[in-house]
Short mmCIF file of C-alpha atoms in Angstrom, two decimals:
data_model
loop_
_atom_site.label_atom_id
_atom_site.label_comp_id
_atom_site.label_asym_id
_atom_site.label_seq_id
_atom_site.Cartn_x
_atom_site.Cartn_y
_atom_site.Cartn_z
CA MET A 1 93.02 133.97 78.68
CA ALA A 2 91.61 131.43 80.94
CA ASP A 3 91.96 131.51 84.49
CA ASN A 4 92.17 128.43 86.65
CA MET A 5 90.17 127.95 90.35
CA ALA A 6 89.66 125.39 92.88
CA VAL A 7 86.80 125.47 95.11
CA THR A 8 86.82 123.04 98.00
CA LEU A 9 83.31 122.50 99.78
CA ALA A 10 83.31 122.90 103.53
CA ALA A 11 81.85 119.59 104.99
CA PRO A 12 78.43 120.10 106.54
CA GLU A 13 78.30 120.59 110.11
CA ILE A 14 78.73 117.38 112.48
CA VAL A 15 76.34 116.34 115.08
CA LEU A 16 76.99 113.57 117.27
CA THR A 17 74.33 111.02 117.84
CA ASN A 18 74.00 108.20 120.09
CA ALA A 19 76.74 108.82 122.18
CA VAL A 20 77.32 105.71 124.60
CA MET A 21 79.72 104.63 126.99
CA LEU A 22 80.13 100.51 126.21
CA ALA A 23 80.28 98.10 128.76
CA SER A 24 84.36 97.44 127.93
CA GLY A 25 84.80 101.40 128.80
CA ALA A 26 84.88 102.80 125.23
CA PHE A 27 83.16 105.65 123.88
CA GLN A 28 81.12 105.34 121.19
CA PHE A 29 78.74 108.08 118.93
CA ALA A 30 77.67 108.28 115.79
CA PHE A 31 76.88 111.16 112.91
CA THR A 32 76.01 111.49 109.41
CA ASN A 33 78.10 113.42 106.74
CA THR A 34 79.12 113.55 103.42
CA PRO A 35 79.70 110.10 102.13
CA GLY A 36 83.06 108.86 101.03
CA ARG A 37 84.74 111.86 103.38
CA SER A 38 87.54 111.01 105.80
CA PHE A 39 87.68 112.09 109.78
CA THR A 40 89.91 111.84 112.44
CA VAL A 41 88.82 111.96 116.15
CA PHE A 42 90.75 113.79 118.69
CA SER A 43 90.70 113.84 122.57
CA ASN A 44 91.80 115.69 125.56
CA THR A 45 90.91 116.37 129.29
CA ASN A 46 91.59 120.55 128.66
CA LEU A 47 89.02 122.19 125.68
CA SER A 48 91.73 124.91 125.72
CA LEU A 49 94.82 123.53 124.73
CA PRO A 50 95.78 124.01 121.04
CA MET A 51 95.07 121.02 118.24
CA THR A 52 98.60 119.88 118.45
CA ASN A 53 98.45 118.94 122.29
CA TRP A 54 95.25 116.71 121.47
CA ILE A 55 95.73 112.92 121.43
CA ILE A 56 94.66 111.56 117.97
CA LEU A 57 92.17 108.64 118.61
CA GLY A 58 92.32 107.29 115.05
CA GLY A 59 90.07 107.39 111.98
CA VAL A 60 86.38 107.29 112.02
CA THR A 61 84.49 104.04 110.21
CA GLU A 62 81.83 105.05 107.41
CA VAL A 63 79.46 102.27 107.99
CA ALA A 64 77.25 103.01 105.38
CA PRO A 65 76.97 105.76 103.22
CA GLY A 66 77.21 109.25 104.72
CA GLN A 67 76.80 106.90 108.02
CA PHE A 68 79.76 107.53 110.35
CA LEU A 69 80.54 105.80 113.56
CA PHE A 70 83.51 106.03 116.05
CA THR A 71 84.52 103.66 118.92
CA GLY A 72 87.37 104.90 121.16
CA PRO A 73 89.56 103.13 123.57
CA GLN A 74 89.08 102.74 127.23
CA LEU A 75 89.65 106.32 128.28
CA MET A 76 89.02 105.39 132.24
CA ASN A 77 91.52 106.69 134.04
CA ARG A 78 90.29 110.21 133.17
CA PRO A 79 87.77 111.94 134.82
CA LYS A 80 86.71 113.82 132.07
CA GLY A 81 87.39 113.90 128.57
CA PHE A 82 86.36 116.22 125.12
CA TYR A 83 86.45 114.59 121.58
CA ARG A 84 86.96 116.81 117.99
CA VAL A 85 86.15 115.27 114.99
CA ARG A 86 88.10 116.91 111.89
CA SER A 87 88.09 116.49 108.00
CA PRO A 88 91.20 117.12 106.61
#
């Protein structure tokens, strides 16, 4: 009798690099990860809120294999902001 098993490997830890505030007021950061993987960026002003209360800012662009870049919208009206990157 044959058994079927599916294995899903977790993505490597995401370490943000080159985080900058652009002149336009947008926030930009980069990271490396598994080529071809999709990511979504969320934002909030309160880290303790559940993910259902976080705002989806959008997807992340893979600029080269395994090299990802995100440029967020202007968030100038917020005194502070937190970001989470999630892969489905």
